[in-house]
Every structure is written in structure tokens, then in C-alpha cells.
Coordinates of C-alpha atoms in Angstrom, one line a residue:
X18 CA -243.9 11.2 19.8
X19 CA -240.9 9.1 20.8
X20 CA -237.8 10.3 20.8
X21 CA -235.2 9.8 18.3
X22 CA -231.4 9.7 18.0
X23 CA -229.9 11.8 15.0
X24 CA -228.0 9.5 13.0
X25 CA -224.6 10.3 11.6
X26 CA -224.6 12.9 8.8
X27 CA -228.4 13.1 8.8
X28 CA -230.5 16.0 7.8
X29 CA -233.2 17.4 9.4
X30 CA -235.6 16.4 6.9
X31 CA -234.6 12.8 7.2
X32 CA -235.1 13.0 10.8
X33 CA -238.8 14.3 10.2
X34 CA -239.5 11.3 7.9
X35 CA -238.2 8.8 10.0
X36 CA -240.2 10.3 12.9
X37 CA -243.4 9.8 10.3
X38 CA -242.6 6.3 9.0
X39 CA -242.7 5.1 13.2
X40 CA -246.0 7.1 13.3
X41 CA -249.2 4.6 13.6
X42 CA -251.0 7.6 11.6
X43 CA -249.3 7.5 8.3
X44 CA -250.9 10.9 7.8
X45 CA -248.4 13.8 7.0
X46 CA -250.7 16.4 8.4
X47 CA -251.0 14.4 12.0
X48 CA -246.9 14.0 12.1
X49 CA -246.9 18.0 11.2
X50 CA -249.3 18.3 14.2
X51 CA -247.4 16.0 16.5
X52 CA -244.1 17.6 15.5
X53 CA -244.4 21.5 15.0
X54 CA -248.1 22.0 16.3
X55 CA -249.7 22.7 13.1
X56 CA -250.4 20.8 9.7
X57 CA -249.0 23.3 6.9
X58 CA -245.3 22.8 7.3
X59 CA -242.7 21.5 4.8
X60 CA -239.1 20.8 5.9
X61 CA -236.4 21.7 3.7
X62 CA -233.5 19.5 3.1
X63 CA -230.9 22.3 3.1
X64 CA -232.7 24.7 5.5
X65 CA -235.1 22.8 7.6
X66 CA -236.2 25.4 10.1
X67 CA -238.1 24.5 13.2
X68 CA -234.9 23.5 14.6
X69 CA -236.5 23.9 18.4
X70 CA -239.0 21.0 17.5
X71 CA -236.7 18.9 15.8
X72 CA -234.0 19.2 18.6
X73 CA -236.9 17.9 21.5
X74 CA -237.7 15.2 18.6
X75 CA -233.6 14.1 18.6
X76 CA -233.3 14.7 22.5
X77 CA -230.3 17.2 21.2
X78 CA -229.6 21.0 21.5
X79 CA -230.8 23.4 18.5
X80 CA -226.8 24.1 18.1
X81 CA -226.0 20.5 17.2
X82 CA -228.9 20.5 14.7
X83 CA -227.8 23.6 13.2
X84 CA -224.3 22.5 12.7
X85 CA -224.9 19.0 12.1
X86 CA -228.3 18.3 10.3
X87 CA -228.5 21.6 8.1
X88 CA -226.4 23.8 5.8
X89 CA -226.6 27.0 8.1
X90 CA -222.5 26.9 8.2
X91 CA -222.0 27.5 4.7
X92 CA -225.3 29.7 4.3
X93 CA -223.8 32.0 7.2
X94 CA -220.6 32.0 5.6
X95 CA -222.0 33.7 2.3
X96 CA -223.6 36.5 4.4
X97 CA -221.4 39.6 5.0
X98 CA -222.1 41.1 8.3
X99 CA -222.9 39.6 11.9
X100 CA -226.4 41.0 12.0
X101 CA -227.8 39.2 9.3
X102 CA -226.0 35.8 10.3
X103 CA -228.0 36.1 13.7
X104 CA -231.0 36.9 11.9
X105 CA -230.8 33.6 9.8
X106 CA -230.0 32.0 13.3
X107 CA -233.4 33.2 14.6
X108 CA -235.5 32.6 12.1
X109 CA -234.3 29.0 11.9
X110 CA -236.0 28.5 16.0
X111 CA -239.0 30.1 15.0
X112 CA -242.2 28.1 14.6
X113 CA -243.0 29.5 11.1
X114 CA -239.7 28.7 9.0
X115 CA -241.1 30.6 5.9
X116 CA -238.6 33.5 6.4
X117 CA -235.5 31.4 6.4
X118 CA -234.7 31.2 2.8
X119 CA -235.5 35.2 3.1
X120 CA -232.9 35.7 5.8
X121 CA -230.4 33.4 4.1
X122 CA -230.8 35.4 0.8
X123 CA -231.1 32.3 -1.3
X124 CA -233.7 34.0 -3.6
X125 CA -231.5 36.8 -3.8
X126 CA -228.7 35.0 -5.2
X127 CA -230.7 34.7 -8.5
X128 CA -229.4 30.8 -8.5
X129 CA -231.6 28.1 -9.3
X130 CA -230.4 24.6 -8.3
X131 CA -233.8 23.1 -8.5
X132 CA -236.1 21.1 -5.9
X133 CA -234.7 17.8 -5.2
X134 CA -233.1 15.4 -2.6
X135 CA -230.0 13.5 -3.2
X136 CA -228.7 10.1 -2.4
X137 CA -225.7 7.9 -2.4
X138 CA -226.5 4.6 -3.4
X139 CA -223.3 3.2 -1.7
X140 CA -224.3 4.8 1.2
X141 CA -227.9 3.6 1.0
X142 CA -226.0 0.3 1.4
X143 CA -223.9 0.9 4.3
X144 CA -226.7 2.6 6.3
X145 CA -228.9 -0.4 5.7
X146 CA -226.3 -2.5 7.0
X147 CA -225.4 -0.6 10.3
X148 CA -228.6 1.3 11.2
X149 CA -231.4 -1.1 9.4
X150 CA -233.0 1.7 7.2
X151 CA -231.3 4.0 4.7
X152 CA -231.6 8.0 5.3
X153 CA -230.8 11.5 3.8
X154 CA -227.2 13.0 4.3
X155 CA -226.8 16.7 5.0
X156 CA -223.7 16.4 3.0
X157 CA -225.4 15.3 0.1
X158 CA -228.0 18.1 0.0
X159 CA -225.8 21.1 -0.3
X160 CA -225.9 22.9 -3.1
X161 CA -223.2 22.2 -5.8
X162 CA -222.6 19.1 -4.2
X163 CA -223.2 16.1 -7.4
X164 CA -220.7 13.5 -6.3
X165 CA -220.5 11.6 -3.0
X166 CA -217.2 12.5 -1.2
X167 CA -216.8 9.6 0.6
X168 CA -217.5 7.0 -2.3
X169 CA -216.9 9.2 -5.4
X170 CA -220.5 8.0 -7.1
X171 CA -222.4 10.2 -9.2
X172 CA -225.6 11.4 -6.5
X173 CA -228.9 10.0 -7.3
X174 CA -231.7 12.6 -7.5
X175 CA -235.6 12.3 -6.3
X176 CA -237.7 15.6 -7.4
X177 CA -239.2 17.3 -4.5
X178 CA -241.9 20.5 -4.3
X179 CA -244.9 20.7 -6.0
X180 CA -245.8 17.9 -8.2
X181 CA -243.6 15.3 -6.8
X182 CA -242.6 15.3 -2.5
X183 CA -244.4 18.1 -1.8
X184 CA -245.9 17.4 2.0
X185 CA -244.9 14.0 2.1
X186 CA -242.2 12.4 4.1
X187 CA -240.1 9.7 2.6
X188 CA -236.5 7.9 3.1
X189 CA -234.4 7.1 0.2
X190 CA -236.0 4.7 -2.3
X191 CA -234.1 5.1 -5.4
X192 CA -232.4 2.4 -7.6
X193 CA -229.0 1.1 -6.2
X194 CA -227.8 0.3 -9.7
X195 CA -226.6 3.8 -10.8
X196 CA -223.0 4.0 -11.5
X197 CA -222.1 7.1 -13.9
X198 CA -219.1 8.5 -15.1
X199 CA -217.7 11.0 -12.2
X200 CA -216.1 14.0 -13.7
X201 CA -212.9 14.8 -11.8
X202 CA -213.6 18.5 -11.4
X203 CA -217.3 17.7 -10.1
X204 CA -215.5 15.4 -7.2
X205 CA -213.2 18.3 -6.5
X206 CA -216.1 20.7 -6.0
X207 CA -218.2 18.3 -3.9
X208 CA -215.7 17.5 -1.4
X209 CA -214.1 20.8 -1.4
X210 CA -217.7 22.3 -0.3
X211 CA -218.0 19.1 2.3
X212 CA -214.8 19.8 4.0
X213 CA -215.4 23.7 4.0
X214 CA -218.9 22.7 5.7
X215 CA -217.2 20.8 8.2
X216 CA -214.8 23.0 9.1
X217 CA -217.1 25.9 9.3
X218 CA -219.1 23.7 12.0
X219 CA -215.8 24.0 14.1
X220 CA -214.7 27.4 13.8
X221 CA -216.0 30.7 12.1
X222 CA -213.2 32.5 10.0
X223 CA -212.3 36.1 11.4
X224 CA -211.3 38.9 9.1
X225 CA -211.9 40.0 5.3
X226 CA -212.5 37.4 2.9
X227 CA -211.4 40.3 0.4
X228 CA -208.3 40.4 2.0
X229 CA -207.7 36.7 1.8
X230 CA -208.5 36.6 -2.1
X231 CA -206.1 39.7 -2.3
X232 CA -203.4 37.7 -0.9
X233 CA -204.2 34.4 -2.7
X234 CA -204.4 35.9 -6.1
X235 CA -201.2 38.3 -5.4
X236 CA -199.4 35.1 -4.4
X237 CA -200.8 33.4 -7.7
X238 CA -199.6 36.5 -10.1
X239 CA -203.1 37.7 -10.4
X240 CA -202.6 41.2 -9.0
X241 CA -201.2 44.2 -10.6
X242 CA -198.6 46.5 -8.9
X243 CA -201.4 49.1 -8.5
X244 CA -203.6 46.4 -6.7
X245 CA -205.7 45.7 -9.7
X246 CA -206.8 41.9 -10.7
X247 CA -205.6 40.9 -14.0
X248 CA -209.0 40.0 -15.1
X249 CA -208.9 38.8 -18.7
X250 CA -206.1 35.9 -17.6
X251 CA -207.8 34.9 -14.1
X252 CA -211.1 34.4 -16.0
X253 CA -209.3 32.7 -18.6
X254 CA -208.0 30.6 -16.0
X255 CA -211.1 30.2 -14.2
X256 CA -213.2 29.0 -17.4
X257 CA -210.5 26.7 -18.0
X258 CA -210.4 24.9 -14.7
X259 CA -214.0 24.6 -14.4
X260 CA -215.0 23.9 -17.9
X261 CA -216.3 20.4 -17.1
X262 CA -218.7 21.6 -14.7
X263 CA -220.8 23.7 -17.2
X264 CA -221.4 21.5 -20.2
X265 CA -225.3 20.8 -20.7
X266 CA -225.0 17.2 -19.7
X267 CA -223.1 17.7 -16.2
X268 CA -225.9 19.9 -14.3
X269 CA -223.6 20.4 -11.6
X270 CA -224.1 24.2 -10.8
X271 CA -225.9 27.1 -12.3
X272 CA -224.9 28.0 -16.1
X273 CA -225.5 31.8 -14.8
X274 CA -221.9 31.3 -12.9
X275 CA -220.0 30.1 -16.2
X276 CA -218.9 34.0 -16.9
X277 CA -217.6 34.2 -13.7
X278 CA -218.6 37.9 -13.3
X279 CA -218.8 37.9 -10.0
X280 CA -215.1 37.5 -8.6
X281 CA -214.3 41.0 -9.1
X282 CA -217.2 41.8 -6.8
X283 CA -215.9 39.3 -4.1
X284 CA -212.7 40.3 -4.2
X285 CA -212.7 43.6 -4.0
X286 CA -215.5 44.0 -1.3
X287 CA -217.3 41.8 1.1
X288 CA -220.9 41.3 0.6
X289 CA -223.6 39.1 0.9
X290 CA -223.4 36.3 -2.1
X291 CA -224.2 32.3 -2.4
X292 CA -221.4 30.2 -0.7
X293 CA -221.0 28.5 -4.2
X294 CA -219.7 31.8 -5.4
X295 CA -216.8 31.7 -2.7
X296 CA -216.2 27.8 -3.3
X297 CA -215.5 28.3 -7.2
X298 CA -212.7 30.7 -6.7
X299 CA -211.3 29.3 -3.1
X300 CA -211.3 25.5 -4.6
X301 CA -209.4 27.1 -7.7
X302 CA -207.1 28.8 -5.3
X303 CA -206.3 25.9 -3.0
X304 CA -206.7 22.4 -2.9
X305 CA -208.7 22.4 0.4
X306 CA -210.3 25.0 3.0
X307 CA -207.7 24.6 5.6
X308 CA -204.9 25.6 3.0
X309 CA -207.0 28.5 1.9
X310 CA -207.5 30.0 5.7
X311 CA -204.0 29.2 6.7
X312 CA -203.1 32.0 3.8
X313 CA -200.2 31.7 1.3
X314 CA -196.9 31.4 2.6
X315 CA -195.0 34.2 2.9
X316 CA -192.0 34.9 0.3
X317 CA -188.6 35.6 1.9
X318 CA -188.0 39.3 1.7
X319 CA -185.6 40.5 -0.8
X320 CA -182.5 42.9 0.5
X321 CA -182.1 46.4 -1.0
X322 CA -179.5 45.4 -2.9
X323 CA -181.9 42.7 -5.1
X324 CA -184.5 45.4 -5.4
X325 CA -181.7 47.9 -6.9
X326 CA -180.4 44.9 -9.2
X327 CA -183.5 43.3 -10.0
X328 CA -183.9 40.0 -11.9
X329 CA -182.2 39.2 -15.2
X330 CA -184.9 40.1 -17.3
X331 CA -185.6 43.2 -15.4
X332 CA -181.6 44.3 -16.0
X333 CA -182.1 43.4 -19.6
X334 CA -185.1 45.7 -20.0
X335 CA -183.2 48.6 -17.9
X336 CA -180.3 48.6 -20.3
X337 CA -182.8 48.5 -23.6
X338 CA -184.3 51.6 -22.0
X339 CA -181.2 53.4 -21.5
X340 CA -180.4 53.5 -24.9
X341 CA -183.5 55.3 -25.5
X342 CA -185.9 53.0 -27.1
X343 CA -189.7 53.3 -26.6
X344 CA -191.6 51.2 -24.4
X345 CA -193.4 49.7 -27.4
X346 CA -190.0 48.9 -29.3
X347 CA -188.7 47.6 -26.0
X348 CA -191.7 45.4 -25.7
X349 CA -191.5 44.0 -29.5
X350 CA -187.9 43.2 -29.0
X351 CA -188.1 41.5 -25.7
X352 CA -191.5 39.6 -27.0
X353 CA -193.4 40.8 -23.9
X354 CA -196.0 43.3 -23.1
X355 CA -195.8 47.1 -22.8
X356 CA -197.3 47.1 -19.4
X357 CA -194.5 44.7 -18.3
X358 CA -191.9 47.1 -19.3
X359 CA -193.6 50.1 -17.9
X360 CA -193.9 48.3 -14.6
X361 CA -190.3 47.5 -14.6
X362 CA -189.4 51.1 -15.4
X363 CA -191.1 52.5 -12.7
X364 CA -190.3 50.0 -10.0
X365 CA -186.7 51.2 -10.6
X366 CA -187.3 54.8 -10.9
X367 CA -186.7 55.3 -14.2
X368 CA -188.6 58.2 -16.0
X369 CA -190.9 57.3 -18.8
X370 CA -191.9 59.4 -21.4
X371 CA -195.7 59.9 -21.5
X372 CA -197.2 61.8 -24.6
X373 CA -200.9 62.0 -25.2
X374 CA -202.2 60.7 -28.8
X375 CA -203.0 63.2 -31.2
X376 CA -206.5 62.6 -32.7
X377 CA -207.7 64.5 -35.4
X378 CA -211.6 65.3 -36.0
X379 CA -211.6 62.7 -38.8
X380 CA -210.0 59.9 -36.6
X381 CA -212.7 60.8 -34.0
X382 CA -215.5 60.5 -36.7
X383 CA -214.0 57.3 -38.1
X384 CA -214.1 56.3 -34.2
X385 CA -217.7 57.4 -34.0
X386 CA -218.9 55.4 -37.1
X387 CA -217.3 52.2 -36.6
X388 CA -218.4 52.3 -32.6
X389 CA -222.1 53.1 -33.9
X390 CA -222.3 50.1 -36.1
X391 CA -221.1 47.9 -33.1
X392 CA -217.7 47.3 -33.7
X393 CA -215.6 46.1 -30.8
X394 CA -213.5 49.0 -29.1
X395 CA -210.2 46.8 -29.4
X396 CA -211.0 46.2 -32.9
X397 CA -211.5 49.9 -33.5
X398 CA -208.2 51.0 -31.8
X399 CA -206.0 48.1 -33.4
X400 CA -208.0 49.7 -37.0
X401 CA -207.0 53.1 -36.4
X402 CA -203.7 52.6 -34.4
X403 CA -205.2 54.1 -31.4
X404 CA -205.3 52.9 -27.5
X405 CA -208.4 51.3 -26.4
X406 CA -208.8 53.9 -23.6
X407 CA -208.9 56.8 -26.2
X408 CA -211.6 54.8 -28.4
X409 CA -213.6 54.4 -25.0
X410 CA -213.3 58.2 -24.0
X411 CA -214.8 59.0 -27.7
X412 CA -217.3 56.5 -27.3
X413 CA -218.6 57.9 -23.7
X414 CA -218.1 61.6 -25.1
X415 CA -221.2 61.0 -27.5
X416 CA -224.8 61.0 -25.7
X417 CA -226.3 58.0 -26.1
X418 CA -223.8 55.9 -28.0
X419 CA -223.0 53.6 -25.4
X420 CA -226.4 52.8 -24.6
X421 CA -226.9 52.4 -28.5
X422 CA -224.0 49.7 -28.5
X423 CA -225.6 47.9 -25.5
X424 CA -228.6 47.5 -27.4
X425 CA -227.0 46.0 -30.3
X426 CA -225.3 44.1 -28.2
X427 CA -228.5 42.5 -26.7
X428 CA -229.8 42.3 -30.0
X429 CA -226.9 40.0 -31.0
X430 CA -227.0 37.9 -28.2
X431 CA -230.6 37.6 -28.6
X432 CA -230.4 36.1 -32.2
X433 CA -227.6 34.0 -31.2
X434 CA -229.6 32.5 -28.5
X435 CA -232.6 32.2 -30.8
X436 CA -230.6 30.4 -33.2
X437 CA -229.1 28.0 -30.4
X438 CA -232.9 26.9 -29.1
X439 CA -234.0 26.5 -32.7
X440 CA -231.4 24.3 -33.8
X441 CA -231.6 22.5 -30.6
X442 CA -235.4 21.9 -31.1
X443 CA -234.9 20.9 -34.6
X444 CA -232.4 18.1 -33.4
X445 CA -234.7 16.9 -30.5
X446 CA -238.0 17.5 -31.9
X447 CA -239.4 15.2 -29.0
X448 CA -237.6 17.1 -26.0
X449 CA -240.2 18.4 -23.4
X450 CA -240.1 21.9 -22.0
X451 CA -238.2 20.3 -18.9
X452 CA -235.8 18.6 -20.9
X453 CA -234.8 21.9 -22.9
X454 CA -234.5 23.6 -19.9
X455 CA -231.7 21.7 -18.4
X456 CA -230.1 20.6 -21.8
X457 CA -230.2 23.9 -23.9
X458 CA -227.9 27.0 -22.4
X459 CA -229.8 29.2 -24.3
X460 CA -233.0 28.6 -22.3
X461 CA -232.0 30.6 -19.4
X462 CA -230.9 33.5 -21.4
X463 CA -234.1 33.9 -23.4
X464 CA -236.3 33.2 -19.9
X465 CA -234.8 36.5 -18.4
X466 CA -234.5 38.5 -21.4
X467 CA -236.9 37.3 -24.2
X468 CA -239.7 35.3 -22.4
X469 CA -242.3 36.1 -24.7
X470 CA -240.7 34.8 -27.8
X471 CA -239.4 31.7 -25.8
X472 CA -243.1 30.3 -24.6
X473 CA -243.9 30.9 -28.1
X474 CA -241.6 28.4 -29.6
X475 CA -241.7 25.8 -26.7
X476 CA -243.5 22.5 -27.1
X477 CA -247.0 22.4 -25.5
X478 CA -246.9 21.5 -21.9
X479 CA -246.9 17.6 -21.1
X480 CA -249.7 16.8 -18.8
X481 CA -248.7 14.5 -15.8
X482 CA -251.9 13.0 -15.5
X483 CA -252.4 14.0 -11.8
X484 CA -254.9 16.4 -12.4
X485 CA -257.6 13.7 -13.8
X486 CA -261.4 13.8 -12.3
X487 CA -261.7 11.9 -9.6
X488 CA -263.9 8.7 -9.6
X489 CA -266.2 9.4 -6.3
X490 CA -268.0 6.3 -6.8
X491 CA -264.8 4.0 -6.6
X492 CA -263.5 6.1 -3.5
X493 CA -266.9 5.7 -1.8
X494 CA -266.4 2.0 -2.0
X495 CA -263.2 2.4 -0.6
X496 CA -264.0 4.3 2.3
X497 CA -267.0 1.9 3.2
X498 CA -264.9 -1.1 3.4
X499 CA -262.2 1.0 5.5
X500 CA -265.0 1.8 7.9
X501 CA -266.0 -1.5 8.3
X502 CA -262.7 -2.5 9.1
X503 CA -262.0 0.2 12.0
X504 CA -262.6 -0.9 15.6
X505 CA -263.2 1.0 18.4
X506 CA -265.7 3.6 19.7
X507 CA -266.0 6.9 17.6
X508 CA -268.3 9.7 18.9
X509 CA -268.3 11.8 15.9
X510 CA -267.6 12.2 12.1
X511 CA -264.1 14.1 12.5
X512 CA -262.6 11.3 14.8
X513 CA -263.6 8.6 11.9
X514 CA -261.9 10.8 9.2
X515 CA -258.9 11.4 11.3
X516 CA -258.9 7.2 11.5
X517 CA -259.2 7.1 7.7
X518 CA -256.1 9.4 7.5
X519 CA -257.2 13.1 8.0
X520 CA -258.2 13.5 4.5
X521 CA -261.2 15.5 5.5
X522 CA -263.5 13.6 2.8
X523 CA -266.4 12.6 5.0
X524 CA -267.0 16.2 6.3
X525 CA -266.0 18.3 2.9
X526 CA -267.7 15.7 0.0
X527 CA -270.6 14.6 1.8
X528 CA -272.9 14.7 -1.1
X529 CA -270.3 12.8 -3.3
X530 CA -270.1 10.2 -0.7
X531 CA -273.4 8.9 0.4
X532 CA -272.5 5.3 1.1
X533 CA -269.5 6.0 3.1
X534 CA -271.4 8.9 5.1
X535 CA -274.0 6.6 5.6
X536 CA -271.7 3.8 7.1
X537 CA -269.9 6.4 9.4
X538 CA -273.4 7.8 10.6
X539 CA -274.4 4.2 11.9
X540 CA -270.8 3.4 13.2
X541 CA -271.4 6.6 15.3
X542 CA -275.2 5.3 16.4
X543 CA -273.4 2.1 17.2
X544 CA -275.4 0.1 14.4
X545 CA -272.8 -1.0 12.5

């Protein structure tokens, strides 16, 4: 097959699609056989695999295609060890690319992005003007990119996989009139991902991501003096910052990320995860990947005298504590938290009176009863004048109580999500299963935890019309017409079948195509 030059920013699937477009056969099976040596090949737009064969087609190197025509830099960034990154790189050059997603840990991330190809209508017009055809860009296929970072336009999508573009090779063909309103955060996320991909294509960051997160969170005020995350404040800030991404109409990122439960895990230890989890935290902390890897600006070191004296607020705290007031009364007087008062006292070496709470059997019994009916720990502590830690200690001391409270919580969530799904189906009675899945937030929770009930409520699956019976008589006549238009000499039925597209119809369905088989036999015997 003739050599092709990789176009700027083109992905591996697009390169194979252009080769198929220039092929004289028009059969994806023949294209796969000529490119990869076998027929059963599907090229993924994110991680194409088969890089050795694609490099021969593009007259380029495997490393160039790995960095420019795939999402390898980003996916490898999400892997925790060098061995895992090397295993991914090795799988991308093998003839069988079925292990690429396994080595990339895409399934292990438990995030669903759908199987689509994305394109920008403005990029399509520019590509046609410069190169004579539109093609698929790597940056548009990256998970989390929903807006073109160059033209700030919402990307158009084309369904791929089973039931859509399965084995077929296609170049962008969507309508160029799409011009939806762009969410600012969706544009920020898309540009950050593309910039990170470009940066990781040039260098591999050394050191621990966990250490970098600790440094940035400390600079932003989200790390306590003991090195713990101020999780409530950080989670609230993240939800507020990215709230536009998780509205049902946006469909920018998987809804499973909206709780940000992954943040403590990636901050406290380095582990393999989907790169999008890193990006959501990195893009909140910094404006660009370059700024993130450069690290926070080092604050000027304070002198010993300033440490001893402290800030004006700390001086007020110390004066009140020296007068014999308790931590709680001091916090009430200054309008701040007890934790802040305690940290100031410890930082300046002031002795703090610590006393254990005295819990009577009646109070413990009251805690147990309230916990048994599912009341929140903080509400129990507030009602009884105890600390949350004391309430938690009592709950843990009763065997099975914690598991029972978890059961109650799951039942409450089940009832809430069931009600949400029923209300959605009442508001949109004509919604299909696919529409409910993408527009109702309760769908994914019910799919994971209450699948039997969910499927009992969903409407009947719509027939796509693609599984109707084949009209063999009509196909027989069409094949006869195609055989009559063949030119050249054919010595076997297989040769004629390949000339007709390589469908194997003449070989496997001879009894259903009597006229075409007879016409092909006459052509082989030279009687046509």
C-alpha cells in the first residue's frame, strides 16, 4: 500500500481511514489485511495500537506515532510505575492490540466515556482548505475534551463501536452548522488536557505526584499543620469550581467523578488511575500544566522573632488563652474554630488542658439508639453535647451497628434514586433507554446497585431496524448485475467474491443466490 504522510495532529484511526479511502477495493477487510496482515482489526481513536504497521504506512517511527497520533502520553501519565508504562508501550507495537486497553487500565478506572469519534466543524473547514479533506484530530479524541481548544466550539460526535462505526473506516462527515454555547469550565478542562498531552509528549515528569499535590494544597491552605487534608473545604471548593461539568445536559465527564472521592487517594499515595482524575485536581490548583510542574512559589522564610511573636490575630488568641479561658470560649469570642485556637496554642508552645469527656451509660444508650435509626453522627453529637469522635467510638464498639447504618444509608439512596428515575420518566414519557441513561443522574447508581429493578422500569428497547431479514432475491439480482460488469479473467469463485467486496456471500450462501452463483460459474468457465 502506498505511503501516507501523517497530517498535523492526526490520530492513528484517521491515518488508517485515509489509507482505506485510497484503496481500490472498498472493503475494510482487505484494508486490514493489507495494513495489518489480518482482517479482524479495529483501530481505536484513543489508543490505536498496531503502531509498527501504522509507522510503515506513514513512513515514520513508532515513537513519533505514539506521541502524536495517540493518547499514550496522557494514559501513561496515569500509570504509577515504570514497569506498567513499559508494558503499555510494548502492547502498542504488537500485531494483536487486544491487550492495549488492559495494560492502559482503562477498564480498571471504572469510568465510561462512550465509544465516539469527535471532530470540530471549524477544523474540518480549515483541513479541507489546506489538505483537500477533513480528518480526525488526536486532541479531539482525548477523554474529557468536549470543546475544540483552538476554535472554542463544542465538538460534534459520531457513534462508533457496535451498532455504528464498527469495523468501518470513515473520515469526518458531520454537519458543519453545529454551534452550541460553550461552558467556560468545559473549555478550560479541554485546553488543560490538550496542553498536558503536548507537554508530556516533550518530557516525562520525575518525582512523586503525591508530593506535588501536597505542596500545592499546602500553598492554597488545604493542608493542616499535621499534614492532613482539609477535606470538607477542598471538596466544597472542587464541587463549586467544576459544577458546570456535571449537569445532565453537559455530558462532559462521567458523573461518577462528581463526588471527588478519588482526591484523597491520589494526594496521599501514588497509584494508577485515569488521567482525568489528575487533571480535575491539577486544573483546579493551577492555570496550566507548566505552572503545576513548576511548583508553588516558595514563600520567604520567617525569622525566629516573627515566629515567636506571630501574626496580630495570633497575639489576640494568646492573650485570651493566658487569661484562663477555655478553647471553646476563646473560639466563641473570636468567631473562629476550636481547631484554629488549638493550632495557635501548640505552635507557640502553650500548654493546653486536655480532658476526656465523661459519658454515662444513659448517654451511651441514647447514642446507640439514635445511631440505630440512622441519625448522622454530627447530629447525635450536637444533640447530646458530645464530640463526633466520641459518638463514632460508641458506634464502633457495638458489633454490627456500623454495617447496619451502612445498610440504612444504601436503602435511603436506593429510595432517592428510584424516586428520581420515576419522576424523570413521568416528565419525559417518550424518552428512550439511551436518553434516560445520559440525562438522568440516577441511572448509573441504579445500574450498579439495583440493576434488576432498573431494567424492570425502563421502556422496551427500541429496534434499530438493522436486524431485519435479508431480501436474498433482491441481493441475488444485484450480484448478477455486478458480475456482468466485471472485467478480466477469474479462475475461482473466491476471486469473484473478492472482486465483489470480499463478503463471502457466493461461498457461504450458494443456495440462497442461485442466479449469481450460476452467473459466476459461467464467468469462470469463460461463457459470460
